[in-house]
XYZ file of C-alpha atoms in Angstrom:
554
model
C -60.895 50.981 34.189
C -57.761 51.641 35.729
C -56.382 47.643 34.929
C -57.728 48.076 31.627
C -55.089 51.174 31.095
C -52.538 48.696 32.543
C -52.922 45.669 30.696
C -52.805 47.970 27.225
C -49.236 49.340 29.069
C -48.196 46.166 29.453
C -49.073 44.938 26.329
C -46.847 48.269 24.216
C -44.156 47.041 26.456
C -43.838 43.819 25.383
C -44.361 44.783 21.492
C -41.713 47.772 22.288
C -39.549 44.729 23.566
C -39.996 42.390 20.429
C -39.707 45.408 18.220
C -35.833 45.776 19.928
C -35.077 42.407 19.359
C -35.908 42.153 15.610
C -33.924 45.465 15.635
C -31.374 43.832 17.139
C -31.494 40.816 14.528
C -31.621 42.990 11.633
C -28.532 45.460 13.057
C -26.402 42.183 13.179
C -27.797 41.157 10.053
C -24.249 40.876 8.631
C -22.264 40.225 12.128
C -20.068 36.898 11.988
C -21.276 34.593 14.406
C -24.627 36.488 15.314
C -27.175 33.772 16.827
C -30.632 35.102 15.806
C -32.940 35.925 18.966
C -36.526 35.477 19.571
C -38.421 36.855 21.981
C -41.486 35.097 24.197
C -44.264 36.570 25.582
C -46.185 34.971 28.516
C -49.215 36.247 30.292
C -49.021 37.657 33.572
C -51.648 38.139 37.144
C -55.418 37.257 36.609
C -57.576 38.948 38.736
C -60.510 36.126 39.808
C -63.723 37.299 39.941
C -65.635 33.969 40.764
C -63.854 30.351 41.588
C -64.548 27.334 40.025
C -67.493 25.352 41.388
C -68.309 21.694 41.182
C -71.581 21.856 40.892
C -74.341 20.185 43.191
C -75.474 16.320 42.419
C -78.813 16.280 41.104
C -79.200 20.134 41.104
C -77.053 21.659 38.739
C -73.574 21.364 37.089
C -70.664 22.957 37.789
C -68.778 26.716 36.910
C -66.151 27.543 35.621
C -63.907 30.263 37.064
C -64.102 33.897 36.069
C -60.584 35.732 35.849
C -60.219 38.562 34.009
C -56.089 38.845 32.984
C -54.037 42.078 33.231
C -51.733 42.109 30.367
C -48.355 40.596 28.907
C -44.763 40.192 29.704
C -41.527 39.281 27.888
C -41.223 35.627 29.117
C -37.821 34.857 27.807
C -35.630 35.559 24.712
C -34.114 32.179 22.995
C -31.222 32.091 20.675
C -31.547 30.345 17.519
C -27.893 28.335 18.026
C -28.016 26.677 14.611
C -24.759 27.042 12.284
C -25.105 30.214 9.690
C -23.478 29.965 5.997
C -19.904 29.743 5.620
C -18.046 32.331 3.645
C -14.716 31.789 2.457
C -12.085 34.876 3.116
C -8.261 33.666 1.997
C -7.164 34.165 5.422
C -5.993 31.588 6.862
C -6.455 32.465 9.869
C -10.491 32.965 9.525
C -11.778 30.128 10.867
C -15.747 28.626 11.180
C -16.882 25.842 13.203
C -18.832 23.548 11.058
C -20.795 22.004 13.750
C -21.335 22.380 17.657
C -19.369 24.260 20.028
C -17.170 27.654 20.401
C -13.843 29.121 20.394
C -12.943 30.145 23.173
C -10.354 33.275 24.130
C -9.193 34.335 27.523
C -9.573 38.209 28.821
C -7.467 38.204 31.420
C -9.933 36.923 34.275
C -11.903 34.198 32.559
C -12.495 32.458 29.207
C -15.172 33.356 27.033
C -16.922 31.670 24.017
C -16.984 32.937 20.262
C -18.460 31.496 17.212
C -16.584 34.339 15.436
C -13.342 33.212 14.035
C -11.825 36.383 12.861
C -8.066 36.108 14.804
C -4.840 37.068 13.621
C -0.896 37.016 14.807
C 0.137 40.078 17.215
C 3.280 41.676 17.165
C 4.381 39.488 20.170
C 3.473 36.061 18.319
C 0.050 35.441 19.882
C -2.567 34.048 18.663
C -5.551 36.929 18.856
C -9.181 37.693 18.444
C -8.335 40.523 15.741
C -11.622 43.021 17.706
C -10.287 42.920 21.021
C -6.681 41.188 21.045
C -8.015 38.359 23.332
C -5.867 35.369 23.316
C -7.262 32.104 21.452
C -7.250 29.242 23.878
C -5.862 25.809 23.384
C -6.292 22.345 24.136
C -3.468 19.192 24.971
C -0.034 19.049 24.592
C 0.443 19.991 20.839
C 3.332 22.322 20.783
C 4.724 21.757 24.064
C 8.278 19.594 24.388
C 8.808 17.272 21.995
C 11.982 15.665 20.540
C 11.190 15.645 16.862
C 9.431 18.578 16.567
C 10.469 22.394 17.273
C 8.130 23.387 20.114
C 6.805 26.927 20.713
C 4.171 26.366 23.372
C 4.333 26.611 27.712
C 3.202 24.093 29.641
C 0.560 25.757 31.465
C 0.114 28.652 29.519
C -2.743 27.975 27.423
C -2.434 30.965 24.984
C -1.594 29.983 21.628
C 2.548 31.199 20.231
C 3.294 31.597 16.815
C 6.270 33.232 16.215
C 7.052 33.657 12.523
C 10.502 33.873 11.514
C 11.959 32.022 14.695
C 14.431 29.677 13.373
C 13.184 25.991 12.858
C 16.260 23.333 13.188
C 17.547 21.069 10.816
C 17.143 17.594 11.806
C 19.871 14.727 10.456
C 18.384 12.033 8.035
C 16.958 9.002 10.321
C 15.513 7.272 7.516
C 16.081 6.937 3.402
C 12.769 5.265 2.304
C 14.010 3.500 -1.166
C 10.672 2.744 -3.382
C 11.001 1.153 -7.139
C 11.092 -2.102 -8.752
C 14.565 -3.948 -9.897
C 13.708 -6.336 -12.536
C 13.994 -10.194 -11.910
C 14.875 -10.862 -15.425
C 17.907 -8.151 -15.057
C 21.451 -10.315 -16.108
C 23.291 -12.352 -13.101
C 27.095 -11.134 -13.111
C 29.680 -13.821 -13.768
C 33.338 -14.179 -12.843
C 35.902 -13.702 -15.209
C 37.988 -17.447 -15.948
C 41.194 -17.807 -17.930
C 41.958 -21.250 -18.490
C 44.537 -23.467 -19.947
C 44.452 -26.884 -22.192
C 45.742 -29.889 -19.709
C 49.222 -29.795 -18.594
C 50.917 -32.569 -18.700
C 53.310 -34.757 -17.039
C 54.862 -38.262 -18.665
C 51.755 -37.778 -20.369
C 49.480 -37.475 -17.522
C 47.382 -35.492 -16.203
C 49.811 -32.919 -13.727
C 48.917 -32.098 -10.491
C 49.528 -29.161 -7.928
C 52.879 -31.613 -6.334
C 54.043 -32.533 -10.329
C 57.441 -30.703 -10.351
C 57.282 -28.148 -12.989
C 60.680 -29.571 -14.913
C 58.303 -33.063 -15.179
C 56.064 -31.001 -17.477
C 55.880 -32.020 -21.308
C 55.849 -28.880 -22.493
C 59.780 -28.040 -20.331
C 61.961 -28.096 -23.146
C 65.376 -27.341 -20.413
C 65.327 -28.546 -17.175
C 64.688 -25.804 -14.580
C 67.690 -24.857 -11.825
C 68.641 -22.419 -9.010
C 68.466 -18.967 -10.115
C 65.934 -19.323 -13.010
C 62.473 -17.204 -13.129
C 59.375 -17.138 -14.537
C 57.867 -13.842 -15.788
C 53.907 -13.258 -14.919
C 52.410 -10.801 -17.342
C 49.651 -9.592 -18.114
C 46.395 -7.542 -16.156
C 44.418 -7.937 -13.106
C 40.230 -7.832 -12.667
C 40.352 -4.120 -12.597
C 42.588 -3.849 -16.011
C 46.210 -2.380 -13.794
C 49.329 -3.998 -15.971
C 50.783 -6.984 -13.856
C 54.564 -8.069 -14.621
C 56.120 -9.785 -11.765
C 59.425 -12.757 -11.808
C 58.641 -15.806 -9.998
C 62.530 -17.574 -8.784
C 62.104 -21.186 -9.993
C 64.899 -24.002 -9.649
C 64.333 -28.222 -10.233
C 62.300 -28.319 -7.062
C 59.344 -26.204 -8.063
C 56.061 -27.390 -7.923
C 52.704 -26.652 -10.149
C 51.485 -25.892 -6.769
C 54.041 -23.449 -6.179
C 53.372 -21.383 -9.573
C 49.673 -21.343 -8.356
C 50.532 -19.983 -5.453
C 52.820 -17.212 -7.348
C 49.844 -16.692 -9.987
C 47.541 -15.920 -7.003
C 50.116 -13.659 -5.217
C 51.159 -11.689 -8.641
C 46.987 -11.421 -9.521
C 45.119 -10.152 -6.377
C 41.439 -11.126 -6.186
C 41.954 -14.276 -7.767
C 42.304 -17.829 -7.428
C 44.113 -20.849 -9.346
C 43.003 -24.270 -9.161
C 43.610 -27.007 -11.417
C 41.300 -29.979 -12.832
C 41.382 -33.541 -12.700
C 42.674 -33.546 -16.580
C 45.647 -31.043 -15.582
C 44.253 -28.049 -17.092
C 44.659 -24.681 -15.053
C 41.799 -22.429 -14.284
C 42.572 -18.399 -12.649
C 38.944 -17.247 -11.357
C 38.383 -13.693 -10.745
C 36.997 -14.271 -6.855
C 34.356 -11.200 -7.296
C 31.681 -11.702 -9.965
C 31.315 -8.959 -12.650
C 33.243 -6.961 -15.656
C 37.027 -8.224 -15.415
C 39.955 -7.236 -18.058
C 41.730 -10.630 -16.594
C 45.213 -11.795 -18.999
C 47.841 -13.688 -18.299
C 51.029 -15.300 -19.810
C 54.079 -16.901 -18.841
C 57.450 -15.405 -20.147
C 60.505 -17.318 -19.513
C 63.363 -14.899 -17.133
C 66.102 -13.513 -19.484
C 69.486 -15.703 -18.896
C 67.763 -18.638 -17.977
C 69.156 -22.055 -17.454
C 65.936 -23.881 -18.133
C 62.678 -22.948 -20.785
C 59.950 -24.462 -21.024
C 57.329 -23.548 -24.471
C 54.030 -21.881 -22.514
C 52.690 -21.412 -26.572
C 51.619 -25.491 -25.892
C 49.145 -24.290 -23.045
C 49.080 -20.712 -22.362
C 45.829 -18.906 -20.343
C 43.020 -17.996 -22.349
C 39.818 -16.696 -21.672
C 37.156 -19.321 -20.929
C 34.412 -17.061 -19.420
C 34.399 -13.641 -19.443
C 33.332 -11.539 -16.707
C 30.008 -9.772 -16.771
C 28.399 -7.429 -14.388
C 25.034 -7.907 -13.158
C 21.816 -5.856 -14.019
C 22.684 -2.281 -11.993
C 19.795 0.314 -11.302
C 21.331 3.457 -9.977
C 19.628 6.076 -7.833
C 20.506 8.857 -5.587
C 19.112 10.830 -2.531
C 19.684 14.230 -0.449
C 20.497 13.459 3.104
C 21.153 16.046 5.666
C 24.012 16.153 8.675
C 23.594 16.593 11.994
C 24.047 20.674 11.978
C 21.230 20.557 8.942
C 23.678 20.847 5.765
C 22.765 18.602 2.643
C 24.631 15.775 1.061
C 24.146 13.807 -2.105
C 24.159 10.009 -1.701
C 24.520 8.427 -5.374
C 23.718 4.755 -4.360
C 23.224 1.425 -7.114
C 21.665 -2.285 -6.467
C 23.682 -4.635 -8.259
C 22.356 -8.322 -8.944
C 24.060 -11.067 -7.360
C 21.851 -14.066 -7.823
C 18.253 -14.500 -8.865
C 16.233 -12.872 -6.430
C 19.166 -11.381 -4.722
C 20.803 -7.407 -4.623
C 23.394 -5.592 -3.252
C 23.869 -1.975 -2.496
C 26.492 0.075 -2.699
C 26.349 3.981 -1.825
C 29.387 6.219 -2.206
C 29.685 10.229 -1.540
C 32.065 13.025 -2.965
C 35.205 12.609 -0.706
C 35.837 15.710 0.003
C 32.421 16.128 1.897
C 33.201 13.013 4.263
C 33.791 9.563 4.214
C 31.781 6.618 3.828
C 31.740 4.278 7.018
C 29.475 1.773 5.951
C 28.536 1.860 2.814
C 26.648 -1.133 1.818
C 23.674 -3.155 2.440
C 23.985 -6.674 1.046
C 21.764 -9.919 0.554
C 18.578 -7.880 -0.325
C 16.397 -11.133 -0.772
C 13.089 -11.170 -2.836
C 10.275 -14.015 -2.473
C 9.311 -16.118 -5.144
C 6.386 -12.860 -5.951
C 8.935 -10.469 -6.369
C 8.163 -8.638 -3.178
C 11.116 -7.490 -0.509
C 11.448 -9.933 1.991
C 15.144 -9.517 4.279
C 18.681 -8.558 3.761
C 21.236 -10.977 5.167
C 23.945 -8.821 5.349
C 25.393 -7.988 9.080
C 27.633 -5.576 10.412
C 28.600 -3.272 7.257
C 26.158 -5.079 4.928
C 23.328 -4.420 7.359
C 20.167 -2.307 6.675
C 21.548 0.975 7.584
C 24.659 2.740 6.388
C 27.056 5.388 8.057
C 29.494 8.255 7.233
C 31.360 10.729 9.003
C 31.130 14.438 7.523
C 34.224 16.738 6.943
C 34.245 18.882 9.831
C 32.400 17.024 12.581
C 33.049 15.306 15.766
C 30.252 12.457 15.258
C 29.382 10.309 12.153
C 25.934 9.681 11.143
C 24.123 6.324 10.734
C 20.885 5.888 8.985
C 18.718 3.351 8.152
C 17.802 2.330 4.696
C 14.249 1.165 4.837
C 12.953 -1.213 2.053
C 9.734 -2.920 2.721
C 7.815 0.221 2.557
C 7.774 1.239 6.124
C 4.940 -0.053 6.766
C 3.107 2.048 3.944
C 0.885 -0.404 1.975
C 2.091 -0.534 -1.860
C 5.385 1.236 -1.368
C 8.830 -0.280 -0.905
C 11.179 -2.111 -3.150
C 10.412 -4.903 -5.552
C 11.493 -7.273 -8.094
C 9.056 -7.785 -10.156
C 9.216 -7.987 -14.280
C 9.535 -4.711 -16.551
C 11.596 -2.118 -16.556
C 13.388 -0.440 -13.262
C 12.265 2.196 -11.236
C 13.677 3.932 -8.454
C 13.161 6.517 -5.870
C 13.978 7.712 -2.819
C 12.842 9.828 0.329
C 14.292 11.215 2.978
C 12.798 12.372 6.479
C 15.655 14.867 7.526
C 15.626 18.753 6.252
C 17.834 21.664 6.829
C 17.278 24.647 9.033
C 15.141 26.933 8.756
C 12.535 29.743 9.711
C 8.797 29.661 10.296
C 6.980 31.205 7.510
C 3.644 30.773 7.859
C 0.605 28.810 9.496
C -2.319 26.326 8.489
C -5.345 25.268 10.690
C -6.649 21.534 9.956
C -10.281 20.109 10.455
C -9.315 19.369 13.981
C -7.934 22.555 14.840
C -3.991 21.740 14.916
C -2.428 24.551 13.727
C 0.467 23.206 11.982
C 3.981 25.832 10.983
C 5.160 25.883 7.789
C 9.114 26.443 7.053
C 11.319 28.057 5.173
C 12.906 24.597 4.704
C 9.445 22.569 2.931
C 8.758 21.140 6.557
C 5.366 20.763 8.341
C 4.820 20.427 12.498
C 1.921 20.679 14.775
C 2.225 24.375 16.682
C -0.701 23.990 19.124
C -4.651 22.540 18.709
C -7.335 25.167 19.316
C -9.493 24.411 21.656
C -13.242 24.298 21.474
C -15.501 24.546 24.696
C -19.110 23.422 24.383
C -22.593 23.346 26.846
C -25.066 21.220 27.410
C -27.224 24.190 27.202
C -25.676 26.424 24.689
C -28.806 28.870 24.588
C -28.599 29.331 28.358
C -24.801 31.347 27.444
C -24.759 34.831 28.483
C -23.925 37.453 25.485
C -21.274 40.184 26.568
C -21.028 41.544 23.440
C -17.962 41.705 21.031
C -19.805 38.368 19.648
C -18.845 36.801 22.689
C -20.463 34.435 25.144
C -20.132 34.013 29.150
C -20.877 30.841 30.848
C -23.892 30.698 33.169
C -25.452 28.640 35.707
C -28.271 28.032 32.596
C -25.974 26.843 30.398
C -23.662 24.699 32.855
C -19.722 24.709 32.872
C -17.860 24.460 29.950
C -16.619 21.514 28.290
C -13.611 21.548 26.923
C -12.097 19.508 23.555
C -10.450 19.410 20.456
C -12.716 20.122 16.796
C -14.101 16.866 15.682
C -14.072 14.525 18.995
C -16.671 14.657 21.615
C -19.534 16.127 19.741
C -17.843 18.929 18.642
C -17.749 20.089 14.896
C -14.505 20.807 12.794
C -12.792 23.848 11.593
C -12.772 25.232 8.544
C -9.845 27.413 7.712
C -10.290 30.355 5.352
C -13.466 30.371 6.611
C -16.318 32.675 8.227
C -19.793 31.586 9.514
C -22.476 34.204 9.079
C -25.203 35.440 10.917
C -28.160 32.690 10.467
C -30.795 35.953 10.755
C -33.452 35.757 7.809
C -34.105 38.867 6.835
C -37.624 38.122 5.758
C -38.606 36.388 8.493
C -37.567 39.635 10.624
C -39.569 41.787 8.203
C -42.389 39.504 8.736
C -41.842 39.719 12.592
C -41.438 43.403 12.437
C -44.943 43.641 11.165
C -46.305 41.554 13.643
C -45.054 43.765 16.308
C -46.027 47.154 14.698
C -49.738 45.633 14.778
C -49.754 44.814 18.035
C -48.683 48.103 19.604
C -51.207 49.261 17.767
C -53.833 47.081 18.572
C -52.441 47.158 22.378
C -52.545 51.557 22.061
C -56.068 51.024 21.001
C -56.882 49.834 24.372
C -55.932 52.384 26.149
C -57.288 55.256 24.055
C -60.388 53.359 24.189
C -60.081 52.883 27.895
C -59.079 56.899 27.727
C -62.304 57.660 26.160
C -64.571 55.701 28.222
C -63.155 57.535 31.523
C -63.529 60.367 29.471
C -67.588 59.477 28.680
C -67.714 59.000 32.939
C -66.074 62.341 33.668
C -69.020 63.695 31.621
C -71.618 61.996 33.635
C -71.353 65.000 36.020
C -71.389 67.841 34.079
């Protein structure tokens, strides 16, 4: 009688137990993180009556045995690790796994495990579980010393910094990205060309050794003292009025030589039928004029009316697309950089770039020879030393200039970069430098890099949370505060970054939820109120019957 009171003990136990863990469930019913728990029962001693028997060949068969069992335990309690809903907060520093594994924060002596993602930003710039002020962990490098990046993070400390409002440098341009189209059917520039009819000599054609006084048109013979007057305007449109000394032994050659001295930027030549040509050397818009004025008091005259410099081809600029960028200096402080590609040839650019003077002074300026392929897509620039792909200036006010390259094949970005192609132009421009600075605010990506925000528009990786995860993630110990210890069930920790090695990815602005079912817990809760009852039958019936034996002797 006495195991029978035992057994039905043993058996309210157990129910008392499972009645505490739906309890449990349904108190963290609305607990971030909370892994639903389910208990296990498992039978416990027999007591054997009679062994098992064989049985006797050709006599009878065999028994079986006769145990009679003495009750129930609480085997084990299993955690149901599967992912709960996501809710979505606004803070963006809420964060879920989506996926396997745990956050992990440090308390001083060891790390600890958390599918709860509530953290903030304490007062001294940490990183925090917002219930107990725990430091959040990380994983790697991110953050740590790096050149183009600021970096707030300790090698060796693996607590996570972010200290808003600490100043963020301004890094100097390094790159202007130039993106557009200049069209191919844009206008070629040609030279400016004033030209004369044939001079002649005895009726001949002259040439550059003919002595000017052999010329037809030389009414008066030339001598020591005389001049010739050049008049007129250069390529640019400046008044030109300079006297030439002639005397009997001046050559055509030698008034070419005067013309090109008097005009700079061009050159005389003269043709095979004696006619004179000045050519502006630089294609493009030129205000080029010229005539020939005998000196006052002269000796000798000649009548330039007979052949006198006219305009044969006038000078046109090229198709021009203008564009213009922000660049910044090496102490962070912007610039504008108005820059314009001017046609040379088919299929081939120049630039030009220019900046007000009184912020500095253009070094190099240009990049020339920008070459297209026969499909209108950038293929070289030929230019070298100040035509070359980059361009330099030096600032007002500082000790070092700046040089920068102008990248225009896309950098490497597919369907970006500078062509010539047909329609209209296009252009753009991007930079990658930015001025200083302070650190405003934080996002988390699906990998867990927490990357700063600045004052100043930029983005840079802070630090990359790290995630821990078990081979045996039920076998974790629960220490409360929704957090987890390891054990030697669950095995050591593994630690990685969100999204490689099995583990899931974050999601910012995020919370995961308990994954308990409330009706399932009901349903449970039932379950166990029946069988404490069933199991506190026994023993009142076993309380009666030694009741019925006490009688016996009365």
């Amino acid at each position: 009688m006495a195991n029978s009171m035992i057994t039905g003990v043993s058996g309210l136990q157990s129910h008392q137990k499972m009645i505490e863990i739906v309890g449990n469930n349904l108190a963290n019913l609305n607990t971030v993180g909370y892994k639903e728990r389910t208990g296990v029962f498992a039978d416990v001693l027999y007591e054997t009556l009679r062994g098992g028997s064989s049985g006797t060949a050709g006599v009878s068969g065999g028994t079986n045995p006769v145990q009679v069992g003495t009750g129930s335990r609480l085997s084990s309690i299993r955690s149901n690790m599967t992912a709960g809903g996501m809710e979505s907060t606004g803070s963006d520093l809420d964060l879920a796994l989506d996926g396997d594994g745990f956050f992990v924060v440090n308390n001083g002596t060891s790390n600890l495990y958390t599918r709860a993602g509530t953290f903030q930003i304490d007062k001294n710039g940490l990183l925090v579980d917002s219930g107990t002020g725990y430091p959040v962990q990380r994983f790697g490098i991110v953050g740590e010393s790096n050149e183009e990046f600021p970096s707030f993070q300790t090698a060796g400390d693996a607590s996570i910094n972010i200290p808003l409002g600490a100043n963020v440098p301004g890094r100097a341009t390094q790159n202007v990205n130039i993106n557009g189209n200049l069209p191919s059917a844009g206008a070629i520039p040609t030279a400016g060309v004033l030209s004369t009819s044939a001079w002649l000599s005895g009726g001949s054609a002259a040439t550059s050794s003919s002595l000017l006084n052999s010329l037809d048109f030389v009414t008066t013979p030339y001598q020591a003292g005389d001049s010739i007057t050049i008049s007129g305007t250069d390529t640019d449109g400046s008044a030109v009025s300079v006297s030439v000394p002639v005397s009997a032994t001046t050559t055509v050659g030698d008034l070419m030589a005067a013309l090109n001295s008097a005009i700079p930027g061009t050159t005389t030549t003269i043709s095979s039928t004696g006619a004179l040509s000045l050519t502006a050397n630089d294609a493009g818009k030129s205000y080029l004029s010229v005539a020939l004025l005998d000196g006052t008091g002269n000796t000798g005259g000649s009548d330039f009316t007979e052949a006198p410099f006219v305009v044969s081809q006038t000078g046109v600029d090229g198709a021009v697309v203008r564009g213009g960028v922000q660049v910044y200096d090496l102490t962070g402080g912007v610039h504008t950089i108005n820059y314009q590609f001017a046609k040379k040839a088919d299929g081939t650019w120049d630039m030009t770039a220019s900046l007000d003077p009184t912020q500095g002074t253009m070094i190099d300026s240009t990049v020339t020879g920008i070459t297209f392929g026969a499909n209108g897509a950038f293929s070289h620039s030929t230019g070298t030393g100040n035509g070359d792909a980059n361009m330099t200036i030096q600032f007002a006010g500082q000790s070092a200039p700046l040089t920068f390259n102008i990248v225009l094949d896309g950098g490497g970005t597919t369907g970006s970069g500078l062509n010539s192609f047909s329609g209209d132009a296009s252009i753009s421009s991007k930079q990658d430098g930015y001025a200083n600075g302070t650190l405003t605010s934080v996002q988390v990506d699906s990998s867990g890099i927490i990357q700063g925000v600045a004052s100043n528009g930029t983005q840079f990786p802070i630090a990359q949370l790290a995630i821990g995860n078990f081979r045996n993630p039920q076998g974790l110990e629960a220490v409360g505060n929704n957090f987890y210890n390891s054990s030697l069930s669950s095995g050591d920790v593994q630690l990685g970054s969100a999204g490689a090695s099995g583990n899931g990815v974050v999601r910012a602005g995020q919370l995961e939820q308990s994954n308990v079912d409330i009706a399932v817990e009901f349903t449970r809760l039932i379950v166990a109120q029946r069988g404490f009852s069933a199991n506190a039958r026994t023993i009142t019936v076993t309380n009666d019957v030694l009741q019925e034996l006490t009688n016996l002797i009365r």
